Amino acid sequence: MNALRLTSLNSDDNRQTVITVDNVKIGEDFVVIAGPCSVESEEQTIKTAQKVKEAGANMLRGGAFKPRTSPYDFQGLGLKGLKILEKAKKETGLPVVTEVTDPRDVSWVCEYADVLQIGTRNMQNFSLLKEVGKVNKPALLKRGMYSTLKEWLNCAEYILAEGNPNVILCERGIRTFETYTRNTLDLSIVPSVKEVSHLPVIVDPSHGTGRLSVIEPMSLAAMAAGADGIMVEVHHNPCEALCDKDQAMPPGMFAVLMKKLWVLRSCMDEINQINGNKTLE
Ligand code: PEP
Ligand code: MN
């Protein structure tokens, strides 16, 4: 039996992992990570970062290394992109989440990233997982698009087993027969993770649906399902986006989403009080 020794919930104390990144506490507060799919230019990244900050986002996302399905699509700006993210952090104060795709890049990408993202296509890249396990930056581990909960947790286990205890799980949709949405967002995985693991779990409704009109309801549903946060793609001018244009939220729409999340949050506080009220049994 291959036990999940480090990622399992210890039934004696029920303790959840809280990961602190600057002033953000993932696993304690509901965290919103927002920003462009890819870092395209300084102007695009900083304008978008300022907009998401104004709307109340807690962290900035943006890819400098893009794992694209086609080798002819924009692959990201690499080091130049990481330097732009560093500047965006200086301007806004938002900590940066960015993807690392190659085990050889992990140690130097750490100089620019506050959280290292591992994408769906690399969830089972075991040499990448082991490298990320050796550094002192939290990892955001996306669920593989064909992966079960157990396979996903085993990948988190690889990171923890190397000594890095800070893994954030991210549901980003799985492949099903449905084609209307880009992927099928599996929100049932959120309470399922909570049942078996102490790790925080967030939801990416942008890649999970690929449809602008579906991102807001799925973000609200993610909060209602008990997620520790969401990661949303926002672009200051979506029609110019070089990557994932159809799912890029314009800043105005993102600001409305943030307001609705805020309202739902107080409802959730009331609902959680009901859950905590033992006299209802
Ligand atoms: C991303 O978040 O930039 C990304 C590429 O997502 P995924 O790995 O889920 O496709
Ligand atoms: Mn994207």
PDB file of C-alpha atoms and ligand atoms in Angstrom:
ATOM      1  CA  MET A   1       0.000   0.000   0.000  1.00  0.00           C
ATOM      2  CA  ASN A   2       1.635   3.266  -1.037  1.00  0.00           C
ATOM      3  CA  ALA A   3       0.534   5.560   1.759  1.00  0.00           C
ATOM      4  CA  LEU A   4       0.316   9.305   1.369  1.00  0.00           C
ATOM      5  CA  ARG A   5       2.493   9.912   4.396  1.00  0.00           C
ATOM      6  CA  LEU A   6       2.938  13.655   4.199  1.00  0.00           C
ATOM      7  CA  THR A   7      -0.060  15.024   2.326  1.00  0.00           C
ATOM      8  CA  SER A   8      -2.759  13.132   4.243  1.00  0.00           C
ATOM      9  CA  LEU A   9      -4.939  14.783   6.807  1.00  0.00           C
ATOM     10  CA  ASN A  10      -4.014  13.668  10.284  1.00  0.00           C
ATOM     11  CA  SER A  11      -7.377  12.629  11.681  1.00  0.00           C
ATOM     12  CA  ASP A  12      -6.244  13.381  15.258  1.00  0.00           C
ATOM     13  CA  ASP A  13      -5.813  17.121  14.869  1.00  0.00           C
ATOM     14  CA  ASN A  14      -7.520  18.046  11.552  1.00  0.00           C
ATOM     15  CA  ARG A  15      -4.927  20.795  11.056  1.00  0.00           C
ATOM     16  CA  GLN A  16      -4.839  22.599   7.697  1.00  0.00           C
ATOM     17  CA  THR A  17      -1.587  23.851   6.213  1.00  0.00           C
ATOM     18  CA  VAL A  18      -1.343  27.639   6.002  1.00  0.00           C
ATOM     19  CA  ILE A  19       1.253  29.021   3.591  1.00  0.00           C
ATOM     20  CA  THR A  20       2.438  32.563   4.160  1.00  0.00           C
ATOM     21  CA  VAL A  21       3.645  34.560   1.157  1.00  0.00           C
ATOM     22  CA  ASP A  22       4.474  38.142   2.166  1.00  0.00           C
ATOM     23  CA  ASN A  23       1.210  39.269   3.804  1.00  0.00           C
ATOM     24  CA  VAL A  24      -0.973  36.611   2.146  1.00  0.00           C
ATOM     25  CA  LYS A  25      -2.016  33.528   4.104  1.00  0.00           C
ATOM     26  CA  ILE A  26      -3.077  30.740   1.746  1.00  0.00           C
ATOM     27  CA  GLY A  27      -5.222  28.204   3.570  1.00  0.00           C
ATOM     28  CA  GLU A  28      -6.535  30.805   6.001  1.00  0.00           C
ATOM     29  CA  ASP A  29      -7.894  33.715   3.936  1.00  0.00           C
ATOM     30  CA  PHE A  30      -9.652  33.318   0.574  1.00  0.00           C
ATOM     31  CA  VAL A  31      -6.920  34.292  -1.862  1.00  0.00           C
ATOM     32  CA  VAL A  32      -7.382  35.743  -5.343  1.00  0.00           C
ATOM     33  CA  ILE A  33      -4.485  35.349  -7.764  1.00  0.00           C
ATOM     34  CA  ALA A  34      -5.005  37.312 -10.974  1.00  0.00           C
ATOM     35  CA  GLY A  35      -3.058  38.481 -13.987  1.00  0.00           C
ATOM     36  CA  PRO A  36      -2.313  37.701 -17.597  1.00  0.00           C
ATOM     37  CA  CYS A  37      -1.846  34.231 -19.008  1.00  0.00           C
ATOM     38  CA  SER A  38       1.583  35.255 -20.220  1.00  0.00           C
ATOM     39  CA  VAL A  39       3.910  38.162 -19.654  1.00  0.00           C
ATOM     40  CA  GLU A  40       3.931  39.887 -23.051  1.00  0.00           C
ATOM     41  CA  SER A  41       5.471  43.268 -22.312  1.00  0.00           C
ATOM     42  CA  GLU A  42       6.239  45.578 -19.424  1.00  0.00           C
ATOM     43  CA  GLU A  43       3.297  47.822 -20.275  1.00  0.00           C
ATOM     44  CA  GLN A  44       0.795  44.934 -20.502  1.00  0.00           C
ATOM     45  CA  THR A  45       1.948  43.301 -17.267  1.00  0.00           C
ATOM     46  CA  ILE A  46       2.177  46.435 -15.165  1.00  0.00           C
ATOM     47  CA  LYS A  47      -1.132  47.868 -16.403  1.00  0.00           C
ATOM     48  CA  THR A  48      -2.865  44.553 -15.696  1.00  0.00           C
ATOM     49  CA  ALA A  49      -1.164  44.225 -12.298  1.00  0.00           C
ATOM     50  CA  GLN A  50      -2.327  47.700 -11.304  1.00  0.00           C
ATOM     51  CA  LYS A  51      -5.905  46.926 -12.354  1.00  0.00           C
ATOM     52  CA  VAL A  52      -6.109  43.634 -10.447  1.00  0.00           C
ATOM     53  CA  LYS A  53      -4.533  45.245  -7.389  1.00  0.00           C
ATOM     54  CA  GLU A  54      -7.094  48.088  -7.493  1.00  0.00           C
ATOM     55  CA  ALA A  55      -9.897  45.512  -7.631  1.00  0.00           C
ATOM     56  CA  GLY A  56      -8.505  43.726  -4.559  1.00  0.00           C
ATOM     57  CA  ALA A  57      -6.470  40.778  -5.871  1.00  0.00           C
ATOM     58  CA  ASN A  58      -3.911  39.370  -3.421  1.00  0.00           C
ATOM     59  CA  MET A  59      -1.300  38.008  -5.816  1.00  0.00           C
ATOM     60  CA  LEU A  60      -0.185  38.495  -9.426  1.00  0.00           C
ATOM     61  CA  ARG A  61       0.051  35.637 -11.923  1.00  0.00           C
ATOM     62  CA  GLY A  62       1.860  35.669 -15.267  1.00  0.00           C
ATOM     63  CA  GLY A  63       3.789  33.103 -17.272  1.00  0.00           C
ATOM     64  CA  ALA A  64       7.308  33.761 -18.540  1.00  0.00           C
ATOM     65  CA  PHE A  65       7.695  30.135 -19.651  1.00  0.00           C
ATOM     66  CA  LYS A  66       4.598  29.005 -21.522  1.00  0.00           C
ATOM     67  CA  PRO A  67       4.040  25.286 -22.107  1.00  0.00           C
ATOM     68  CA  ARG A  68       2.101  25.625 -25.403  1.00  0.00           C
ATOM     69  CA  THR A  69       0.395  22.812 -27.254  1.00  0.00           C
ATOM     70  CA  SER A  70       1.942  23.997 -30.539  1.00  0.00           C
ATOM     71  CA  PRO A  71       5.684  24.733 -30.807  1.00  0.00           C
ATOM     72  CA  TYR A  72       4.834  27.633 -33.150  1.00  0.00           C
ATOM     73  CA  ASP A  73       2.769  29.534 -30.574  1.00  0.00           C
ATOM     74  CA  PHE A  74       4.207  32.253 -28.311  1.00  0.00           C
ATOM     75  CA  GLN A  75       6.486  30.499 -25.828  1.00  0.00           C
ATOM     76  CA  GLY A  76       6.930  33.317 -23.324  1.00  0.00           C
ATOM     77  CA  LEU A  77       9.668  35.876 -22.699  1.00  0.00           C
ATOM     78  CA  GLY A  78      11.756  33.760 -20.300  1.00  0.00           C
ATOM     79  CA  LEU A  79      14.187  35.761 -18.152  1.00  0.00           C
ATOM     80  CA  LYS A  80      12.978  39.055 -19.628  1.00  0.00           C
ATOM     81  CA  GLY A  81       9.453  38.115 -18.508  1.00  0.00           C
ATOM     82  CA  LEU A  82      10.630  37.313 -14.992  1.00  0.00           C
ATOM     83  CA  LYS A  83      12.296  40.740 -14.772  1.00  0.00           C
ATOM     84  CA  ILE A  84       9.026  42.356 -15.833  1.00  0.00           C
ATOM     85  CA  LEU A  85       7.206  40.438 -13.084  1.00  0.00           C
ATOM     86  CA  GLU A  86       9.789  41.670 -10.587  1.00  0.00           C
ATOM     87  CA  LYS A  87       9.068  45.229 -11.670  1.00  0.00           C
ATOM     88  CA  ALA A  88       5.304  44.662 -11.461  1.00  0.00           C
ATOM     89  CA  LYS A  89       5.768  43.441  -7.893  1.00  0.00           C
ATOM     90  CA  LYS A  90       7.765  46.562  -7.050  1.00  0.00           C
ATOM     91  CA  GLU A  91       5.023  48.774  -8.503  1.00  0.00           C
ATOM     92  CA  THR A  92       2.059  47.022  -6.872  1.00  0.00           C
ATOM     93  CA  GLY A  93       3.401  45.068  -3.903  1.00  0.00           C
ATOM     94  CA  LEU A  94       1.665  41.933  -5.213  1.00  0.00           C
ATOM     95  CA  PRO A  95       3.614  38.686  -4.739  1.00  0.00           C
ATOM     96  CA  VAL A  96       4.239  36.807  -7.972  1.00  0.00           C
ATOM     97  CA  VAL A  97       3.107  33.328  -9.054  1.00  0.00           C
ATOM     98  CA  THR A  98       4.899  32.107 -12.173  1.00  0.00           C
ATOM     99  CA  GLU A  99       5.391  28.785 -13.899  1.00  0.00           C
ATOM    100  CA  VAL A 100       8.596  26.804 -14.075  1.00  0.00           C
ATOM    101  CA  THR A 101       8.748  24.088 -16.718  1.00  0.00           C
ATOM    102  CA  ASP A 102      12.314  22.750 -16.579  1.00  0.00           C
ATOM    103  CA  PRO A 103      14.091  21.263 -13.552  1.00  0.00           C
ATOM    104  CA  ARG A 104      17.282  23.115 -14.567  1.00  0.00           C
ATOM    105  CA  ASP A 105      15.532  26.482 -14.188  1.00  0.00           C
ATOM    106  CA  VAL A 106      14.088  25.964 -10.712  1.00  0.00           C
ATOM    107  CA  SER A 107      16.884  27.490  -8.622  1.00  0.00           C
ATOM    108  CA  TRP A 108      17.210  30.711 -10.620  1.00  0.00           C
ATOM    109  CA  VAL A 109      13.457  31.185 -11.266  1.00  0.00           C
ATOM    110  CA  CYS A 110      13.186  31.219  -7.449  1.00  0.00           C
ATOM    111  CA  GLU A 111      14.983  34.556  -7.455  1.00  0.00           C
ATOM    112  CA  TYR A 112      11.963  36.121  -9.190  1.00  0.00           C
ATOM    113  CA  ALA A 113       8.993  34.012  -8.088  1.00  0.00           C
ATOM    114  CA  ASP A 114       7.199  34.058  -4.764  1.00  0.00           C
ATOM    115  CA  VAL A 115       5.316  30.901  -5.722  1.00  0.00           C
ATOM    116  CA  LEU A 116       6.478  28.355  -8.323  1.00  0.00           C
ATOM    117  CA  GLN A 117       3.661  27.100 -10.521  1.00  0.00           C
ATOM    118  CA  ILE A 118       3.776  23.579 -11.942  1.00  0.00           C
ATOM    119  CA  GLY A 119       1.403  23.321 -14.883  1.00  0.00           C
ATOM    120  CA  THR A 120      -1.060  20.565 -15.694  1.00  0.00           C
ATOM    121  CA  ARG A 121       1.239  19.121 -18.370  1.00  0.00           C
ATOM    122  CA  ASN A 122       4.055  18.813 -15.873  1.00  0.00           C
ATOM    123  CA  MET A 123       2.134  17.471 -12.897  1.00  0.00           C
ATOM    124  CA  GLN A 124       3.904  14.131 -13.220  1.00  0.00           C
ATOM    125  CA  ASN A 125       7.287  15.509 -14.288  1.00  0.00           C
ATOM    126  CA  PHE A 126       8.979  13.830 -11.351  1.00  0.00           C
ATOM    127  CA  SER A 127      12.407  15.421 -11.820  1.00  0.00           C
ATOM    128  CA  LEU A 128      10.733  18.865 -11.826  1.00  0.00           C
ATOM    129  CA  LEU A 129       8.746  17.964  -8.698  1.00  0.00           C
ATOM    130  CA  LYS A 130      11.923  16.824  -6.913  1.00  0.00           C
ATOM    131  CA  GLU A 131      13.766  20.047  -7.773  1.00  0.00           C
ATOM    132  CA  VAL A 132      10.838  22.146  -6.545  1.00  0.00           C
ATOM    133  CA  GLY A 133      10.895  20.042  -3.395  1.00  0.00           C
ATOM    134  CA  LYS A 134      14.445  21.212  -2.671  1.00  0.00           C
ATOM    135  CA  VAL A 135      13.825  24.973  -2.690  1.00  0.00           C
ATOM    136  CA  ASN A 136      12.280  27.250  -0.120  1.00  0.00           C
ATOM    137  CA  LYS A 137       9.512  28.742  -2.273  1.00  0.00           C
ATOM    138  CA  PRO A 138       5.936  27.414  -2.132  1.00  0.00           C
ATOM    139  CA  ALA A 139       4.701  25.396  -5.104  1.00  0.00           C
ATOM    140  CA  LEU A 140       1.336  25.727  -6.822  1.00  0.00           C
ATOM    141  CA  LEU A 141       0.680  22.268  -8.227  1.00  0.00           C
ATOM    142  CA  LYS A 142      -1.966  22.145 -10.916  1.00  0.00           C
ATOM    143  CA  ARG A 143      -3.997  18.970 -11.319  1.00  0.00           C
ATOM    144  CA  GLY A 144      -3.010  16.965 -14.372  1.00  0.00           C
ATOM    145  CA  MET A 145      -5.771  17.111 -16.957  1.00  0.00           C
ATOM    146  CA  TYR A 146      -6.150  13.303 -16.859  1.00  0.00           C
ATOM    147  CA  SER A 147      -5.342  12.757 -13.188  1.00  0.00           C
ATOM    148  CA  THR A 148      -7.174  11.276 -10.272  1.00  0.00           C
ATOM    149  CA  LEU A 149      -7.083  12.805  -6.816  1.00  0.00           C
ATOM    150  CA  LYS A 150      -4.708  10.087  -5.661  1.00  0.00           C
ATOM    151  CA  GLU A 151      -2.269  10.661  -8.532  1.00  0.00           C
ATOM    152  CA  TRP A 152      -2.354  14.397  -7.845  1.00  0.00           C
ATOM    153  CA  LEU A 153      -1.695  13.954  -4.135  1.00  0.00           C
ATOM    154  CA  ASN A 154       1.150  11.566  -4.920  1.00  0.00           C
ATOM    155  CA  CYS A 155       2.761  14.350  -6.969  1.00  0.00           C
ATOM    156  CA  ALA A 156       2.402  16.735  -4.023  1.00  0.00           C
ATOM    157  CA  GLU A 157       3.955  13.979  -1.925  1.00  0.00           C
ATOM    158  CA  TYR A 158       7.061  14.060  -4.169  1.00  0.00           C
ATOM    159  CA  ILE A 159       7.553  17.753  -3.319  1.00  0.00           C
ATOM    160  CA  LEU A 160       6.944  17.298   0.406  1.00  0.00           C
ATOM    161  CA  ALA A 161       9.202  14.245   0.556  1.00  0.00           C
ATOM    162  CA  GLU A 162      12.133  16.384  -0.643  1.00  0.00           C
ATOM    163  CA  GLY A 163      11.625  18.787   2.255  1.00  0.00           C
ATOM    164  CA  ASN A 164       9.362  21.527   0.879  1.00  0.00           C
ATOM    165  CA  PRO A 165       6.149  21.479   2.984  1.00  0.00           C
ATOM    166  CA  ASN A 166       4.437  24.308   1.123  1.00  0.00           C
ATOM    167  CA  VAL A 167       2.260  22.993  -1.689  1.00  0.00           C
ATOM    168  CA  ILE A 168      -0.927  24.643  -2.899  1.00  0.00           C
ATOM    169  CA  LEU A 169      -3.141  22.359  -5.005  1.00  0.00           C
ATOM    170  CA  CYS A 170      -4.936  23.921  -7.966  1.00  0.00           C
ATOM    171  CA  GLU A 171      -7.914  22.369  -9.759  1.00  0.00           C
ATOM    172  CA  ARG A 172      -7.862  23.553 -13.399  1.00  0.00           C
ATOM    173  CA  GLY A 173     -10.344  21.275 -15.115  1.00  0.00           C
ATOM    174  CA  ILE A 174     -10.053  17.795 -16.519  1.00  0.00           C
ATOM    175  CA  ARG A 175     -10.703  16.288 -19.948  1.00  0.00           C
ATOM    176  CA  THR A 176     -14.143  14.801 -20.481  1.00  0.00           C
ATOM    177  CA  PHE A 177     -16.327  14.284 -23.562  1.00  0.00           C
ATOM    178  CA  GLU A 178     -17.751  17.812 -23.177  1.00  0.00           C
ATOM    179  CA  THR A 179     -16.471  20.288 -25.744  1.00  0.00           C
ATOM    180  CA  TYR A 180     -18.587  23.390 -25.036  1.00  0.00           C
ATOM    181  CA  THR A 181     -16.165  24.301 -22.295  1.00  0.00           C
ATOM    182  CA  ARG A 182     -12.393  23.925 -22.765  1.00  0.00           C
ATOM    183  CA  ASN A 183     -12.192  21.502 -19.823  1.00  0.00           C
ATOM    184  CA  THR A 184     -14.649  20.261 -17.219  1.00  0.00           C
ATOM    185  CA  LEU A 185     -14.057  22.064 -13.952  1.00  0.00           C
ATOM    186  CA  ASP A 186     -14.280  19.434 -11.225  1.00  0.00           C
ATOM    187  CA  LEU A 187     -15.452  21.396  -8.222  1.00  0.00           C
ATOM    188  CA  SER A 188     -16.282  18.190  -6.371  1.00  0.00           C
ATOM    189  CA  ILE A 189     -12.535  17.753  -5.957  1.00  0.00           C
ATOM    190  CA  VAL A 190     -12.430  20.699  -3.518  1.00  0.00           C
ATOM    191  CA  PRO A 191     -14.372  19.130  -0.622  1.00  0.00           C
ATOM    192  CA  SER A 192     -12.782  15.806  -1.566  1.00  0.00           C
ATOM    193  CA  VAL A 193      -9.274  17.239  -1.068  1.00  0.00           C
ATOM    194  CA  LYS A 194     -10.424  18.714   2.247  1.00  0.00           C
ATOM    195  CA  GLU A 195     -11.557  15.258   3.370  1.00  0.00           C
ATOM    196  CA  VAL A 196      -8.203  13.596   2.816  1.00  0.00           C
ATOM    197  CA  SER A 197      -5.470  16.250   2.840  1.00  0.00           C
ATOM    198  CA  HIS A 198      -4.315  19.211   4.917  1.00  0.00           C
ATOM    199  CA  LEU A 199      -3.016  21.075   1.851  1.00  0.00           C
ATOM    200  CA  PRO A 200      -4.786  24.228   0.647  1.00  0.00           C
ATOM    201  CA  VAL A 201      -6.688  23.897  -2.635  1.00  0.00           C
ATOM    202  CA  ILE A 202      -7.544  26.683  -5.056  1.00  0.00           C
ATOM    203  CA  VAL A 203      -9.496  26.686  -8.329  1.00  0.00           C
ATOM    204  CA  ASP A 204      -8.561  28.040 -11.764  1.00  0.00           C
ATOM    205  CA  PRO A 205     -11.891  28.709 -13.514  1.00  0.00           C
ATOM    206  CA  SER A 206     -10.112  30.316 -16.501  1.00  0.00           C
ATOM    207  CA  HIS A 207      -8.407  27.164 -17.789  1.00  0.00           C
ATOM    208  CA  GLY A 208     -11.149  25.088 -16.185  1.00  0.00           C
ATOM    209  CA  THR A 209     -13.804  26.489 -18.524  1.00  0.00           C
ATOM    210  CA  GLY A 210     -12.038  28.540 -21.216  1.00  0.00           C
ATOM    211  CA  ARG A 211     -15.190  30.653 -21.492  1.00  0.00           C
ATOM    212  CA  LEU A 212     -15.433  34.160 -20.209  1.00  0.00           C
ATOM    213  CA  SER A 213     -19.156  33.908 -19.419  1.00  0.00           C
ATOM    214  CA  VAL A 214     -18.622  30.835 -17.221  1.00  0.00           C
ATOM    215  CA  ILE A 215     -15.673  32.098 -15.164  1.00  0.00           C
ATOM    216  CA  GLU A 216     -17.641  34.293 -12.777  1.00  0.00           C
ATOM    217  CA  PRO A 217     -20.249  31.675 -11.753  1.00  0.00           C
ATOM    218  CA  MET A 218     -17.509  29.052 -11.350  1.00  0.00           C
ATOM    219  CA  SER A 219     -15.450  31.430  -9.201  1.00  0.00           C
ATOM    220  CA  LEU A 220     -18.405  31.967  -6.894  1.00  0.00           C
ATOM    221  CA  ALA A 221     -19.106  28.225  -6.889  1.00  0.00           C
ATOM    222  CA  ALA A 222     -15.455  27.562  -5.991  1.00  0.00           C
ATOM    223  CA  MET A 223     -15.815  29.743  -2.921  1.00  0.00           C
ATOM    224  CA  ALA A 224     -19.098  28.050  -2.006  1.00  0.00           C
ATOM    225  CA  ALA A 225     -17.429  24.642  -2.381  1.00  0.00           C
ATOM    226  CA  GLY A 226     -14.841  25.630   0.231  1.00  0.00           C
ATOM    227  CA  ALA A 227     -11.832  26.458  -1.966  1.00  0.00           C
ATOM    228  CA  ASP A 228      -9.003  28.452  -0.411  1.00  0.00           C
ATOM    229  CA  GLY A 229      -8.883  30.790  -3.376  1.00  0.00           C
ATOM    230  CA  ILE A 230      -9.035  31.182  -7.130  1.00  0.00           C
ATOM    231  CA  MET A 231      -6.588  31.965  -9.892  1.00  0.00           C
ATOM    232  CA  VAL A 232      -8.060  34.011 -12.751  1.00  0.00           C
ATOM    233  CA  GLU A 233      -6.607  35.260 -16.032  1.00  0.00           C
ATOM    234  CA  VAL A 234      -7.052  39.005 -16.532  1.00  0.00           C
ATOM    235  CA  HIS A 235      -5.677  41.106 -19.404  1.00  0.00           C
ATOM    236  CA  HIS A 236      -5.839  44.895 -19.600  1.00  0.00           C
ATOM    237  CA  ASN A 237      -6.837  44.536 -23.262  1.00  0.00           C
ATOM    238  CA  PRO A 238      -8.038  40.948 -23.921  1.00  0.00           C
ATOM    239  CA  CYS A 239      -8.366  41.239 -27.708  1.00  0.00           C
ATOM    240  CA  GLU A 240      -4.604  41.796 -27.887  1.00  0.00           C
ATOM    241  CA  ALA A 241      -3.676  38.834 -25.653  1.00  0.00           C
ATOM    242  CA  LEU A 242      -1.032  36.575 -27.178  1.00  0.00           C
ATOM    243  CA  CYS A 243      -2.243  33.571 -25.241  1.00  0.00           C
ATOM    244  CA  ASP A 244      -5.695  32.358 -24.077  1.00  0.00           C
ATOM    245  CA  LYS A 245      -7.469  35.441 -25.409  1.00  0.00           C
ATOM    246  CA  ASP A 246     -10.969  33.869 -25.194  1.00  0.00           C
ATOM    247  CA  GLN A 247     -10.774  33.398 -21.450  1.00  0.00           C
ATOM    248  CA  ALA A 248      -8.979  36.653 -20.578  1.00  0.00           C
ATOM    249  CA  MET A 249     -11.145  38.794 -18.312  1.00  0.00           C
ATOM    250  CA  PRO A 250     -11.155  42.520 -18.880  1.00  0.00           C
ATOM    251  CA  PRO A 251     -10.401  44.495 -15.686  1.00  0.00           C
ATOM    252  CA  GLY A 252     -13.978  45.837 -15.341  1.00  0.00           C
ATOM    253  CA  MET A 253     -15.433  42.359 -15.324  1.00  0.00           C
ATOM    254  CA  PHE A 254     -12.809  41.239 -12.817  1.00  0.00           C
ATOM    255  CA  ALA A 255     -13.694  44.137 -10.492  1.00  0.00           C
ATOM    256  CA  VAL A 256     -17.368  43.050 -10.566  1.00  0.00           C
ATOM    257  CA  LEU A 257     -16.352  39.470  -9.780  1.00  0.00           C
ATOM    258  CA  MET A 258     -14.329  40.698  -6.786  1.00  0.00           C
ATOM    259  CA  LYS A 259     -17.361  42.594  -5.448  1.00  0.00           C
ATOM    260  CA  LYS A 260     -19.559  39.506  -5.765  1.00  0.00           C
ATOM    261  CA  LEU A 261     -16.939  37.333  -4.051  1.00  0.00           C
ATOM    262  CA  TRP A 262     -16.882  39.814  -1.215  1.00  0.00           C
ATOM    263  CA  VAL A 263     -20.663  39.529  -0.757  1.00  0.00           C
ATOM    264  CA  LEU A 264     -20.586  35.731  -0.951  1.00  0.00           C
ATOM    265  CA  ARG A 265     -17.811  35.646   1.596  1.00  0.00           C
ATOM    266  CA  SER A 266     -19.982  37.048   4.344  1.00  0.00           C
ATOM    267  CA  CYS A 267     -22.708  34.506   3.442  1.00  0.00           C
ATOM    268  CA  MET A 268     -20.087  31.762   3.682  1.00  0.00           C
ATOM    269  CA  ASP A 269     -19.065  32.986   7.138  1.00  0.00           C
ATOM    270  CA  GLU A 270     -22.689  32.535   8.233  1.00  0.00           C
ATOM    271  CA  ILE A 271     -22.899  29.106   6.607  1.00  0.00           C
ATOM    272  CA  ASN A 272     -19.693  28.008   8.315  1.00  0.00           C
ATOM    273  CA  GLN A 273     -21.145  29.109  11.636  1.00  0.00           C
ATOM    274  CA  ILE A 274     -24.092  26.767  11.021  1.00  0.00           C
ATOM    275  CA  ASN A 275     -21.595  23.966  10.306  1.00  0.00           C
ATOM    276  CA  GLY A 276     -19.843  24.700  13.567  1.00  0.00           C
ATOM    277  CA  ASN A 277     -23.103  24.691  15.536  1.00  0.00           C
ATOM    278  CA  LYS A 278     -23.253  21.209  17.063  1.00  0.00           C
ATOM    279  CA  THR A 279     -26.722  21.799  18.619  1.00  0.00           C
ATOM    280  CA  LEU A 280     -28.294  21.431  15.160  1.00  0.00           C
ATOM    281  CA  GLU A 281     -27.729  17.656  15.119  1.00  0.00           C
TER     282      GLU A 281
HETATM  283  C1  PEP B   1      -1.351  28.617 -16.782  1.00  0.00           C
HETATM  284  O1  PEP B   1      -1.964  28.755 -15.707  1.00  0.00           O
HETATM  285  O2  PEP B   1      -0.649  29.507 -17.257  1.00  0.00           O
HETATM  286  C2  PEP B   1      -1.433  27.338 -17.507  1.00  0.00           C
HETATM  287  C3  PEP B   1      -0.683  27.081 -18.562  1.00  0.00           C
HETATM  288  O3  PEP B   1      -2.361  26.509 -17.009  1.00  0.00           O
HETATM  289  P1  PEP B   1      -2.500  24.914 -17.129  1.00  0.00           P
HETATM  290  O4  PEP B   1      -1.154  24.341 -16.793  1.00  0.00           O
HETATM  291  O5  PEP B   1      -3.558  24.603 -16.138  1.00  0.00           O
HETATM  292  O6  PEP B   1      -2.933  24.629 -18.546  1.00  0.00           O
HETATM  293 MN    MN B   2      -3.561  30.588 -19.864  1.00  0.00          MN
END
